[in-house]
PDB file of C-alpha atoms in Angstrom:
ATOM      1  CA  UNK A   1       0.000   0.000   0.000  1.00  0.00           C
ATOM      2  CA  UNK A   2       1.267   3.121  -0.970  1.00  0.00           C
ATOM      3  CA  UNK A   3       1.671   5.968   1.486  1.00  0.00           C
ATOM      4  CA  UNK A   4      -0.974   8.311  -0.177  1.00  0.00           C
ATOM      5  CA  UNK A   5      -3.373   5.236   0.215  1.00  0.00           C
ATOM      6  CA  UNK A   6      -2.513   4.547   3.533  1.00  0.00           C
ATOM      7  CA  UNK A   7      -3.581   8.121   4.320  1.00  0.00           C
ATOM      8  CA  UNK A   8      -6.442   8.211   2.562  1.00  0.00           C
ATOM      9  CA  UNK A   9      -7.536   5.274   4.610  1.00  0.00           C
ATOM     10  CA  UNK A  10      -6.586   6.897   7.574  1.00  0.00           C
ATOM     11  CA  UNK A  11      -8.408   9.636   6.714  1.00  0.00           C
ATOM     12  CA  UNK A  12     -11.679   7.540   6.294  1.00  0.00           C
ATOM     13  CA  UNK A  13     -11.191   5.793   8.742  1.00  0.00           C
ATOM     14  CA  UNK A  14     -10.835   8.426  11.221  1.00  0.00           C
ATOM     15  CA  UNK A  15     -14.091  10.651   9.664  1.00  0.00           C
ATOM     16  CA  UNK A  16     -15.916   7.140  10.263  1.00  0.00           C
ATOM     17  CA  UNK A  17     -15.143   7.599  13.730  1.00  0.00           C
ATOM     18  CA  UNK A  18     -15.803  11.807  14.017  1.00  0.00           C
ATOM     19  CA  UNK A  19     -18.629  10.899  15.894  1.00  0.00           C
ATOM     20  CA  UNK A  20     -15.716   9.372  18.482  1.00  0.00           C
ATOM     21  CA  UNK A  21     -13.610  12.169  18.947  1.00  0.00           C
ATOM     22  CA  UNK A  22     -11.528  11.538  15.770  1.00  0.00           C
ATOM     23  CA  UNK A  23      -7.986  12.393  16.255  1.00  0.00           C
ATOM     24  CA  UNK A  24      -5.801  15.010  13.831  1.00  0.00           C
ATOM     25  CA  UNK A  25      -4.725  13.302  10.604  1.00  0.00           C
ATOM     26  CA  UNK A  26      -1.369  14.201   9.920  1.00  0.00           C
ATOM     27  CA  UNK A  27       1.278  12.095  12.404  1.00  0.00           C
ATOM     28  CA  UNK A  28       2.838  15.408  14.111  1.00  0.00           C
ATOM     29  CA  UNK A  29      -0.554  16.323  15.570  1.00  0.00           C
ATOM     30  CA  UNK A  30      -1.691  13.426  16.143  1.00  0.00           C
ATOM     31  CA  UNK A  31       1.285  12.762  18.323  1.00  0.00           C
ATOM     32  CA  UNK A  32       0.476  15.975  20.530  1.00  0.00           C
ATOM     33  CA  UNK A  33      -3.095  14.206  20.711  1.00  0.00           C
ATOM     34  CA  UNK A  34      -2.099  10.745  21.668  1.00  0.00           C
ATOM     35  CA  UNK A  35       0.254  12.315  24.519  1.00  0.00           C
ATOM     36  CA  UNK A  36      -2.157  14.575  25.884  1.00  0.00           C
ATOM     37  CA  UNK A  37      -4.424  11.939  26.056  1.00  0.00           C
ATOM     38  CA  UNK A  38      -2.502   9.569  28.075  1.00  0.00           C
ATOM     39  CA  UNK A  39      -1.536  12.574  30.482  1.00  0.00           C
ATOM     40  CA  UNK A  40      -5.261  13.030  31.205  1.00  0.00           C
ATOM     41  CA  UNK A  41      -5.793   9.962  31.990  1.00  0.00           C
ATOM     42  CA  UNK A  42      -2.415  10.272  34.434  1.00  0.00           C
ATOM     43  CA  UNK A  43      -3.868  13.079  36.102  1.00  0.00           C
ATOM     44  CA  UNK A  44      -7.251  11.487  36.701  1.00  0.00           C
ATOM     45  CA  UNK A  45      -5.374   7.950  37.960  1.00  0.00           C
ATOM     46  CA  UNK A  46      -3.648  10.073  40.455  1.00  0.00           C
ATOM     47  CA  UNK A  47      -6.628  12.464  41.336  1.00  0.00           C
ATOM     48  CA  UNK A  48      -8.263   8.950  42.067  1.00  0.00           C
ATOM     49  CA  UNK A  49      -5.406   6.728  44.157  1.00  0.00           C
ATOM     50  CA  UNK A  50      -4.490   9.735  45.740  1.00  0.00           C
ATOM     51  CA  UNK A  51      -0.292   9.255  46.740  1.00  0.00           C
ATOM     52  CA  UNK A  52      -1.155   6.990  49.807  1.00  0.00           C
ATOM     53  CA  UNK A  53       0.583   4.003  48.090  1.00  0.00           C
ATOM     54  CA  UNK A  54       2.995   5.051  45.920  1.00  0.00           C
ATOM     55  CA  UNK A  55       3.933   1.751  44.514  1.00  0.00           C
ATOM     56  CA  UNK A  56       0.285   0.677  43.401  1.00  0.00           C
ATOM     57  CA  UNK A  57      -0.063   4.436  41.983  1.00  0.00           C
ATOM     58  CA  UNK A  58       3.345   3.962  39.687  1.00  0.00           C
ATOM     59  CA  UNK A  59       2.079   0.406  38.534  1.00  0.00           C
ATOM     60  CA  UNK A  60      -1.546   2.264  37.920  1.00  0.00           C
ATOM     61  CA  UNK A  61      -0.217   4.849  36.229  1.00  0.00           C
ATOM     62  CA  UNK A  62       2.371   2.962  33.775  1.00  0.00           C
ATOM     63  CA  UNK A  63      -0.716   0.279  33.178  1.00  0.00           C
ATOM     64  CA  UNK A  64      -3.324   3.072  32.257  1.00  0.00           C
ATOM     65  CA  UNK A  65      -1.148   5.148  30.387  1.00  0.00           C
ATOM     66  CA  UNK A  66       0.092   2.102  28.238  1.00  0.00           C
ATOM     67  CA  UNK A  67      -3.203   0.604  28.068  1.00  0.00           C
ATOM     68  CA  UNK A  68      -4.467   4.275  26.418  1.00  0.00           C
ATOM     69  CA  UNK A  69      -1.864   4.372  23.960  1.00  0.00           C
ATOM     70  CA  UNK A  70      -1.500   0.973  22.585  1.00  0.00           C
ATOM     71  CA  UNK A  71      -5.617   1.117  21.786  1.00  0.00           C
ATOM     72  CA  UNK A  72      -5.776   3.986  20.297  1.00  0.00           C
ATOM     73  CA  UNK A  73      -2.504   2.976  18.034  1.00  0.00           C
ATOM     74  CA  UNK A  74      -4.536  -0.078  17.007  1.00  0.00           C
ATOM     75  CA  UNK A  75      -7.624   1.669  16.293  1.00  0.00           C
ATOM     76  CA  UNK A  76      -6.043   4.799  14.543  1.00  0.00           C
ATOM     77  CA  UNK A  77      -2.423   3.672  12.668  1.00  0.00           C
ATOM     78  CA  UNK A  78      -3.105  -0.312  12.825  1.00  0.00           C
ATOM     79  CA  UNK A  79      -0.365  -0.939  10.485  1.00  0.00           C
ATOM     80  CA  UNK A  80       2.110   1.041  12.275  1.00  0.00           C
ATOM     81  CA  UNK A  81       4.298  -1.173  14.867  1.00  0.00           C
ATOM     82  CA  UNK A  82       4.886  -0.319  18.556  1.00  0.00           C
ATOM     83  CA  UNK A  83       7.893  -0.034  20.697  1.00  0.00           C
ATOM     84  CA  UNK A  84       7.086   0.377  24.219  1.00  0.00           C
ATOM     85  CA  UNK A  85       8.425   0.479  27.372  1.00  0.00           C
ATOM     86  CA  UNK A  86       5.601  -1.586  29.080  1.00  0.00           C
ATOM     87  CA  UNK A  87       5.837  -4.092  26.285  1.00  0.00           C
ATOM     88  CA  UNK A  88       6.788  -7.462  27.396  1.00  0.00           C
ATOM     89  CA  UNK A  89      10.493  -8.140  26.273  1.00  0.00           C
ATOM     90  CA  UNK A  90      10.912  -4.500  24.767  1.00  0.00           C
ATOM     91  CA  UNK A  91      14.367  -4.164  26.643  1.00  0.00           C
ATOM     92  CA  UNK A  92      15.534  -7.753  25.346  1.00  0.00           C
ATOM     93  CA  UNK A  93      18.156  -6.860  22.461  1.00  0.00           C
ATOM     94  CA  UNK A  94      17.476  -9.508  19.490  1.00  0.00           C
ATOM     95  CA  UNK A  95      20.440 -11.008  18.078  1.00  0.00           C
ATOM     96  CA  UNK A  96      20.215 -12.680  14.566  1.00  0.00           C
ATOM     97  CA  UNK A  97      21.253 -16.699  14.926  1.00  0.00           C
ATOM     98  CA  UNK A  98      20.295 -17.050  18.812  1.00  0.00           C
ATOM     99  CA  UNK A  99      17.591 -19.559  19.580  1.00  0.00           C
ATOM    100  CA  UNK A 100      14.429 -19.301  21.222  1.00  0.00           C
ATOM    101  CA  UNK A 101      14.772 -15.594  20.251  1.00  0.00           C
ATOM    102  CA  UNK A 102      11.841 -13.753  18.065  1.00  0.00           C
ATOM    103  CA  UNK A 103      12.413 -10.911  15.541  1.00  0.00           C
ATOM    104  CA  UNK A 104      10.535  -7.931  16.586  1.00  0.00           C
ATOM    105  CA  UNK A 105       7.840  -7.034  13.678  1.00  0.00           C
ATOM    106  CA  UNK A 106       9.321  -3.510  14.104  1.00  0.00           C
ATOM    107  CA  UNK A 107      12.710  -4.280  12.565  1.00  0.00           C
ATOM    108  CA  UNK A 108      10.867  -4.823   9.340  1.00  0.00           C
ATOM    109  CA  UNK A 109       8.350  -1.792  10.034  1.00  0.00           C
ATOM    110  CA  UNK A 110       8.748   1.202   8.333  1.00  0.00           C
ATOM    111  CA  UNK A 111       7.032   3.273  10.661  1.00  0.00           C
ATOM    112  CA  UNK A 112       7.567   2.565  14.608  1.00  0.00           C
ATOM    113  CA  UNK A 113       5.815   4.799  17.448  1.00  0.00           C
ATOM    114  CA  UNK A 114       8.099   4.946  20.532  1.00  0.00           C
ATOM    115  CA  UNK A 115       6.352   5.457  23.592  1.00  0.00           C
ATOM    116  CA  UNK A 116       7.140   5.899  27.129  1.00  0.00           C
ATOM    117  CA  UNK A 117       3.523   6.289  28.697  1.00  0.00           C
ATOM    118  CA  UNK A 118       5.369   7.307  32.120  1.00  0.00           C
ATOM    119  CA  UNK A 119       8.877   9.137  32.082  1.00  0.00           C
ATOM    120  CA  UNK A 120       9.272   9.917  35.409  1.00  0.00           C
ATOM    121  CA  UNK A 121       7.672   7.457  37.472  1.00  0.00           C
ATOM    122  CA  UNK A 122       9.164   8.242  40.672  1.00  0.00           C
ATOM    123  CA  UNK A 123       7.862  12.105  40.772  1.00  0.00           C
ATOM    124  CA  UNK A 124       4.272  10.709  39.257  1.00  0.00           C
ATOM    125  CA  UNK A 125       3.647   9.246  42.396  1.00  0.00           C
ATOM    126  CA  UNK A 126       4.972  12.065  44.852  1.00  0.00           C
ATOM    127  CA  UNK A 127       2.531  14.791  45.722  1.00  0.00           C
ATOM    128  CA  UNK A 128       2.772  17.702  44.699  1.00  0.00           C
ATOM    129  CA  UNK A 129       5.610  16.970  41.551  1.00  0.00           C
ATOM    130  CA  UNK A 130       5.205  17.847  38.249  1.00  0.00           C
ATOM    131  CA  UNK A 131       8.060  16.693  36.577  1.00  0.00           C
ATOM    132  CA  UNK A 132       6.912  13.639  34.508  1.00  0.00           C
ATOM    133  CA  UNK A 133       5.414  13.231  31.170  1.00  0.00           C
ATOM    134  CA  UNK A 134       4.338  11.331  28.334  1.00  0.00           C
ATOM    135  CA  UNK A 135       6.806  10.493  25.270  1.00  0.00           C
ATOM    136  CA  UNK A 136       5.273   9.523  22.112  1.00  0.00           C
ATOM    137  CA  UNK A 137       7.528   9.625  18.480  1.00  0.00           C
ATOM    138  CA  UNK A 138       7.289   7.992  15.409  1.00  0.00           C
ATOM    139  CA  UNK A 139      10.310   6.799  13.691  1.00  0.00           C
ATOM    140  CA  UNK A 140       9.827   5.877   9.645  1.00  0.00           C
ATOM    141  CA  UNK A 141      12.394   4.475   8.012  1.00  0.00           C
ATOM    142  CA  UNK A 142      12.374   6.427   4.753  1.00  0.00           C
ATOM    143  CA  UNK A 143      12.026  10.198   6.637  1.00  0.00           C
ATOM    144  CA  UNK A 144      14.182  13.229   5.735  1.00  0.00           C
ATOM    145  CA  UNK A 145      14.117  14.517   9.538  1.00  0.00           C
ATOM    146  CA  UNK A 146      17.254  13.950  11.708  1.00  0.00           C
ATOM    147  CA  UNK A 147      17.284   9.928  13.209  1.00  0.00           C
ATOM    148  CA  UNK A 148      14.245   9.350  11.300  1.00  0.00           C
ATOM    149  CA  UNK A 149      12.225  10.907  13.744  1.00  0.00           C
ATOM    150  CA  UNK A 150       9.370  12.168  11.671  1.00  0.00           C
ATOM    151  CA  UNK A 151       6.919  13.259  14.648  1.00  0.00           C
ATOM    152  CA  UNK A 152       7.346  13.671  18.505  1.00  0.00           C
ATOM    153  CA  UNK A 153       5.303  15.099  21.071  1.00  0.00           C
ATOM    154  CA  UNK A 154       6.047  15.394  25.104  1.00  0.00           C
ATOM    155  CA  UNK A 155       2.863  16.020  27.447  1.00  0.00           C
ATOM    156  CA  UNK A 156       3.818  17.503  30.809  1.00  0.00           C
ATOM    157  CA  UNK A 157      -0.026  17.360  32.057  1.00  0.00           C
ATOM    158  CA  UNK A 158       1.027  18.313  35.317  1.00  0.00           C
ATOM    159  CA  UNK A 159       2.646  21.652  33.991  1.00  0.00           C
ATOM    160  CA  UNK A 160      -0.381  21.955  31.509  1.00  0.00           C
ATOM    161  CA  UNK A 161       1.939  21.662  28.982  1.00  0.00           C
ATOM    162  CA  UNK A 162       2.622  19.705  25.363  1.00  0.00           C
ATOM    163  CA  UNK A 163       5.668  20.294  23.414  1.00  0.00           C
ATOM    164  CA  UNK A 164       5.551  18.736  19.969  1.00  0.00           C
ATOM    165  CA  UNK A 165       7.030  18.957  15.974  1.00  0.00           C
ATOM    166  CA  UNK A 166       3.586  19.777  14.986  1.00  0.00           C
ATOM    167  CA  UNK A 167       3.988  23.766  16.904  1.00  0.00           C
ATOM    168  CA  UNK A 168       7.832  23.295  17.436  1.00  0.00           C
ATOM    169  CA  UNK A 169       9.018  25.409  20.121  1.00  0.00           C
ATOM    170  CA  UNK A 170      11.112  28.722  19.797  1.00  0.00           C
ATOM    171  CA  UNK A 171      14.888  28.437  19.846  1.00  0.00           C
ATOM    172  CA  UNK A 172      16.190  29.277  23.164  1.00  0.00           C
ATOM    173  CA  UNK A 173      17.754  32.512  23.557  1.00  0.00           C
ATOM    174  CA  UNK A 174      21.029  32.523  25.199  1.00  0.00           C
ATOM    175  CA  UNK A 175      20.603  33.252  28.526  1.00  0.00           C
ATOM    176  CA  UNK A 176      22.993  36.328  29.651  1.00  0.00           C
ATOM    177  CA  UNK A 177      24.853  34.136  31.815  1.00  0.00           C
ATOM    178  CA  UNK A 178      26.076  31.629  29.002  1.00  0.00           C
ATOM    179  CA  UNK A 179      26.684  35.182  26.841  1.00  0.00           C
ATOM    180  CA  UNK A 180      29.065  36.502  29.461  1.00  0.00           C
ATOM    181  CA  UNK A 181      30.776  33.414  29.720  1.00  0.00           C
ATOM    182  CA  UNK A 182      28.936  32.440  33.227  1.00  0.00           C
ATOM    183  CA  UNK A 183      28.317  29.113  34.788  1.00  0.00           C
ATOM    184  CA  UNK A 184      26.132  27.051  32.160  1.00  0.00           C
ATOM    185  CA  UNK A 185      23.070  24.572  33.906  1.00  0.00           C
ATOM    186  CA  UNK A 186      22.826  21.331  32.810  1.00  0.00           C
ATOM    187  CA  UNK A 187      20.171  19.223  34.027  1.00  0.00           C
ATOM    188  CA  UNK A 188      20.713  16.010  35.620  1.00  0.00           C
ATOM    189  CA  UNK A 189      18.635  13.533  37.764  1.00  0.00           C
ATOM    190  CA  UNK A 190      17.124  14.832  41.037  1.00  0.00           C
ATOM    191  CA  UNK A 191      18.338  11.322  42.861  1.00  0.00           C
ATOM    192  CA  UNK A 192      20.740   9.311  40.844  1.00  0.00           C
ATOM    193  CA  UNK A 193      22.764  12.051  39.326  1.00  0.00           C
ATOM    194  CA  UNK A 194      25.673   9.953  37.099  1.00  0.00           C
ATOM    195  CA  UNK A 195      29.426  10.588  38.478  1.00  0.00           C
ATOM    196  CA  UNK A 196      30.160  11.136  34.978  1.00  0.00           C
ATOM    197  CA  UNK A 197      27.944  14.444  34.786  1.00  0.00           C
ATOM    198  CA  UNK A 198      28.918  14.948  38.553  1.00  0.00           C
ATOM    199  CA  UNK A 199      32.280  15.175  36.975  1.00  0.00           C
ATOM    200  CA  UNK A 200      31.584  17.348  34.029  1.00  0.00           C
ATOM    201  CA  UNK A 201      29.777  19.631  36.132  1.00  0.00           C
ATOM    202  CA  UNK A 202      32.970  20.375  38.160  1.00  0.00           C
ATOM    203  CA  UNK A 203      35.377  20.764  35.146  1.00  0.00           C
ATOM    204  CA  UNK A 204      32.861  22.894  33.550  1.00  0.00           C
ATOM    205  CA  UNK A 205      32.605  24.643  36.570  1.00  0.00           C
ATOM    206  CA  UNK A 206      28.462  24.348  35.827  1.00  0.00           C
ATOM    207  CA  UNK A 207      25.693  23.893  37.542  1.00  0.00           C
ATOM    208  CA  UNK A 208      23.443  20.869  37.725  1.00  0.00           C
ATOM    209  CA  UNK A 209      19.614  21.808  37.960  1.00  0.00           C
ATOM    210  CA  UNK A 210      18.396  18.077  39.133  1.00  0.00           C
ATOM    211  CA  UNK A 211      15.010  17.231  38.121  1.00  0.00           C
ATOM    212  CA  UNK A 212      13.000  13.958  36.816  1.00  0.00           C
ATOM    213  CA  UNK A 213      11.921  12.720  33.637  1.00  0.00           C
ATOM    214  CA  UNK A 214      14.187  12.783  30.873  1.00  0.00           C
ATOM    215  CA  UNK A 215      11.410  14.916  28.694  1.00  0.00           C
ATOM    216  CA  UNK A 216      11.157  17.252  31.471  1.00  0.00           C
ATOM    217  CA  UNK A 217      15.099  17.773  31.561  1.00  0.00           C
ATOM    218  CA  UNK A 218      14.792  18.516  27.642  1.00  0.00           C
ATOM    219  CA  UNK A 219      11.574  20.001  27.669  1.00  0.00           C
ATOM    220  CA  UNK A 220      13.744  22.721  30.134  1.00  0.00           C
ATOM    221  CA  UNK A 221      16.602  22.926  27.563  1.00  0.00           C
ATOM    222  CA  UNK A 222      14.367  23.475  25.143  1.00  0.00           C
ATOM    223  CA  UNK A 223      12.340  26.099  27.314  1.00  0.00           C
ATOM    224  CA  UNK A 224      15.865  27.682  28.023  1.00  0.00           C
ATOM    225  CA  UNK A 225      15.524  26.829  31.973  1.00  0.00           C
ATOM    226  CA  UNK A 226      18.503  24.862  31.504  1.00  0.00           C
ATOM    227  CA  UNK A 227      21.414  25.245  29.022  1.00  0.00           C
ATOM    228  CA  UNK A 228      21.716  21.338  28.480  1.00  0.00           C
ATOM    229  CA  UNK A 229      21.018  17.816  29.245  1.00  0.00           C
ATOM    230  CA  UNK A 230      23.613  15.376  29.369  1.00  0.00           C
ATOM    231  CA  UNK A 231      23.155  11.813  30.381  1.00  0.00           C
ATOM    232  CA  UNK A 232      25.336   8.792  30.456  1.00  0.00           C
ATOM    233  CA  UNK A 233      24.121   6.240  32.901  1.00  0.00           C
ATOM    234  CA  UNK A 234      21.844   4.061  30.803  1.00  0.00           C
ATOM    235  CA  UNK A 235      18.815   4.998  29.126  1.00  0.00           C
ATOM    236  CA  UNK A 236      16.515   2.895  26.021  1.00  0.00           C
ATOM    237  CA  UNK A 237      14.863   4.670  22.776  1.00  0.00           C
ATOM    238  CA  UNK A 238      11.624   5.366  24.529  1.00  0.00           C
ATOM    239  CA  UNK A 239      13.257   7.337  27.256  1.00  0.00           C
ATOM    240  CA  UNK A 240      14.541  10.271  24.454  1.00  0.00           C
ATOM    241  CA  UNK A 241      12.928   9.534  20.959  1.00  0.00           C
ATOM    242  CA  UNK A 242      10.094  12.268  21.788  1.00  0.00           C
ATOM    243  CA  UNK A 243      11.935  15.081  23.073  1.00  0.00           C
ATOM    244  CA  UNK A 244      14.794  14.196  21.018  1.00  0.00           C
ATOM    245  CA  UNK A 245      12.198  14.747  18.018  1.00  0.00           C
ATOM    246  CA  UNK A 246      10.970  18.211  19.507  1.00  0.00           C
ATOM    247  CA  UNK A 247      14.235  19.215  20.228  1.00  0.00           C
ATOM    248  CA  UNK A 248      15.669  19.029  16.987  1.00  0.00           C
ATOM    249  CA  UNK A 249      12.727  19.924  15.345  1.00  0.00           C
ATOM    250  CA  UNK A 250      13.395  22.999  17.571  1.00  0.00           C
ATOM    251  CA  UNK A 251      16.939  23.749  16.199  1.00  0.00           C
ATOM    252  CA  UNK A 252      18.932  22.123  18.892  1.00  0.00           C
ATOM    253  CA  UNK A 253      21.646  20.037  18.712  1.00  0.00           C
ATOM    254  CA  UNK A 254      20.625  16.290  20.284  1.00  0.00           C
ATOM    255  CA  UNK A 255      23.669  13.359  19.799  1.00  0.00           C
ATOM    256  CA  UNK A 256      25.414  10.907  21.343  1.00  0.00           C
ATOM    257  CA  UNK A 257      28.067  11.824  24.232  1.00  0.00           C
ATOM    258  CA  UNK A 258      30.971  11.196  21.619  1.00  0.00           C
ATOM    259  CA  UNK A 259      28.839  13.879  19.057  1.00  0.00           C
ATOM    260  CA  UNK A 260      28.194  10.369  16.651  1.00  0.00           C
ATOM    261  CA  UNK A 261      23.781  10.336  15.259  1.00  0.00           C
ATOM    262  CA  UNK A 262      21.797   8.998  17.757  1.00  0.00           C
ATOM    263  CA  UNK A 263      19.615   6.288  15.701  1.00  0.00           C
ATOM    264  CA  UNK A 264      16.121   4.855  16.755  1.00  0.00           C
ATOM    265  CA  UNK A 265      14.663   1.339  16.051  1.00  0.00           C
ATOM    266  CA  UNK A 266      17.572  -0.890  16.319  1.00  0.00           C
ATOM    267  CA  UNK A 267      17.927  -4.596  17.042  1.00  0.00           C
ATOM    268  CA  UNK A 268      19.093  -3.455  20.414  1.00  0.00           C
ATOM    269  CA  UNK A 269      16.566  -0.515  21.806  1.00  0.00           C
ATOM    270  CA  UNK A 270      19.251   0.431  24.796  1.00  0.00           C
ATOM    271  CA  UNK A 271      20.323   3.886  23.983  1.00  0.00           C
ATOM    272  CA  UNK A 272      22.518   4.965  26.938  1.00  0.00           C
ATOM    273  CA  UNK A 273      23.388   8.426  26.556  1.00  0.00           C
ATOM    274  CA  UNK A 274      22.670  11.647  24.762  1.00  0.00           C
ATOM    275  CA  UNK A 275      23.612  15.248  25.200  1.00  0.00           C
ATOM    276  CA  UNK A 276      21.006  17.961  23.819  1.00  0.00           C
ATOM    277  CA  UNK A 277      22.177  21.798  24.044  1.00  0.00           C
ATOM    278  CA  UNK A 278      22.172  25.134  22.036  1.00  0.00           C
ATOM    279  CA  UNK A 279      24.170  24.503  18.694  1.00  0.00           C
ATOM    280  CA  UNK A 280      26.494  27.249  20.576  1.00  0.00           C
ATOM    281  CA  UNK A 281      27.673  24.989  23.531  1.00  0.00           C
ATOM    282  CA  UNK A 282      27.633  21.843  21.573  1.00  0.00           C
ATOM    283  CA  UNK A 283      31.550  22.463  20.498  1.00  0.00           C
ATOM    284  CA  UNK A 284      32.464  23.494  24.366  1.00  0.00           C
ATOM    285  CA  UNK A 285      30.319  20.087  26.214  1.00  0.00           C
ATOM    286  CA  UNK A 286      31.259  17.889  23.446  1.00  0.00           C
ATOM    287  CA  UNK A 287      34.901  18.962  24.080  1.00  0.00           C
ATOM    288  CA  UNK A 288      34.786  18.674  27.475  1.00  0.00           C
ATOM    289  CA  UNK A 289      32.866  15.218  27.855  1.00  0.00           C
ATOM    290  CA  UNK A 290      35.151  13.814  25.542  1.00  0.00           C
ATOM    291  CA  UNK A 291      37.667  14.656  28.377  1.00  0.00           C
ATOM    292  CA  UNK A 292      35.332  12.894  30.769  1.00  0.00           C
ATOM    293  CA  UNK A 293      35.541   9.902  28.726  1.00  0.00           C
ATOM    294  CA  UNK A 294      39.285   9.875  28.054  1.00  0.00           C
ATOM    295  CA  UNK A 295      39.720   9.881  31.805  1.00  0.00           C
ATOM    296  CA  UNK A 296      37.689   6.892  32.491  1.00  0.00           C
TER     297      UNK A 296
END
């Protein structure tokens, strides 16, 4: 099926179901859709556990939010395949030859979504936080947009807030700080901070704003609350395919620590670091992480 024919049946399909609450046709809006729709229903699974029993709320919340996402991906892009991080096996690397193993259907996809329903499940279930968020993306295999990322969207619902490529954000201005040659932020994990940022942070001489959720620490770079978000202790696709996709979409510069592509939908979904920062600082970070790394 060609693509023009698999939108025109999307687009039938989804006027069948106006009656339904149809969502947006194109992919980039339909992302922001998708993710604001699993953040209501966050909000309401926490408005009705309350934060009693944090446990049962994080498994509530991850189980709604997935359950949300993966229907309405059936009902609205059926073709498309899923990469999840509350899919059964989704961290388990496939490796051509071994037995017993199965070959994901999305390694012969051309179009993926990767979802996180619940970055930042920690601060979901403490009152009173607002620093978690919803990641969807869609990767397709033959797009012109940096790591194939065609379409990203991060809901913050407890900020009352959606960044996605549909709207992309402003480019940051340079706060006067970083102009004056002043201590740049970088964001980092509110309770596992890695000792390699720890480190960087020191040689840098910066500052490290902690926070959760790896969309909310780009979501801030991208807001210009921080400068830049640099992580190196262990991450998969789902935790930065949607604000990688906003970022860059944005203007910012999103890689691996070493500065080589990051690239989505592999055999092997473990992605474990990234750096995303103003095009300006990119030389500076990437100069001084390679340090980091020469030292370890």
């Amino acid at each position: 099926m060609g693509e023009q024919t698999k939108v025109s049946a999307r687009v039938t399909g989804q006027r069948d179901g106006a009656d339904s609450g149809a969502p947006p046709v194109i992919d980039a809006a339909f992302a922001r859709w998708l993710a604001d729709r699993a953040g209501q229903e966050l909000l309401r699974v926490r408005a009705q556990m309350g934060h009693a029993d944090g446990k049962a709320l994080k498994a509530a919340g991850d189980k709604a939010a997935h359950d949300l996402l993966r229907a309405e991906l059936a009902r609205w892009r059926p073709a498309d395949a899923v990469l999840s991080e509350e899919d059964e096996h989704a961290r388990v690397a496939w490796r051509e030859g071994e037995p017993d193993t199965v070959r994901p259907d999305r390694l012969g996809a051309s179009r993926v979504w990767i979802v996180d329903p619940l970055d930042g499940t920690r601060e979901f279930s403490e009152e009173g936080r607002s620093d978690w968020a919803v990641h969807v993306a869609l990767w397709t295999a033959d797009s012109s947009s940096p790591a194939c990322l065609s379409a990203g969207a991060v809901a913050m619902p407890a900020q009352h807030r959606t960044i996605a490529t549909d709207n992309p954000p402003a480019y940051p201005p340079m706060p006067l700080e970083s102009a004056t040659g002043g201590a740049i932020r970088i964001a980092a994990s509110r309770t596992r901070p890695p000792a390699f940022v720890t480190a960087l942070a020191e040689d840098l001489g910066a500052e490290l704003v902690p926070m959760g959720s790896a969309g909310v620490k780009i979501a801030a770079v991208i807001s210009g609350e921080a400068d830049a978000y640099v992580h190196a202790g262990g991450q998969y696709e789902w935790d930065s395919a949607a604000p990688v996709a906003v970022a860059l979409a944005t203007g910012l510069h999103a890689s691996r620590v070493d500065g080589s592509p990051l690239v989505y939908n592999r055999a092997d979904p473990k992605l474990p670091d990234l750096v995303v920062c103003r095009k300006d600082l990119a030389p500076r970070l990437l100069a001084a992480i390679g340090k980091q790394l020469r030292t370890q």
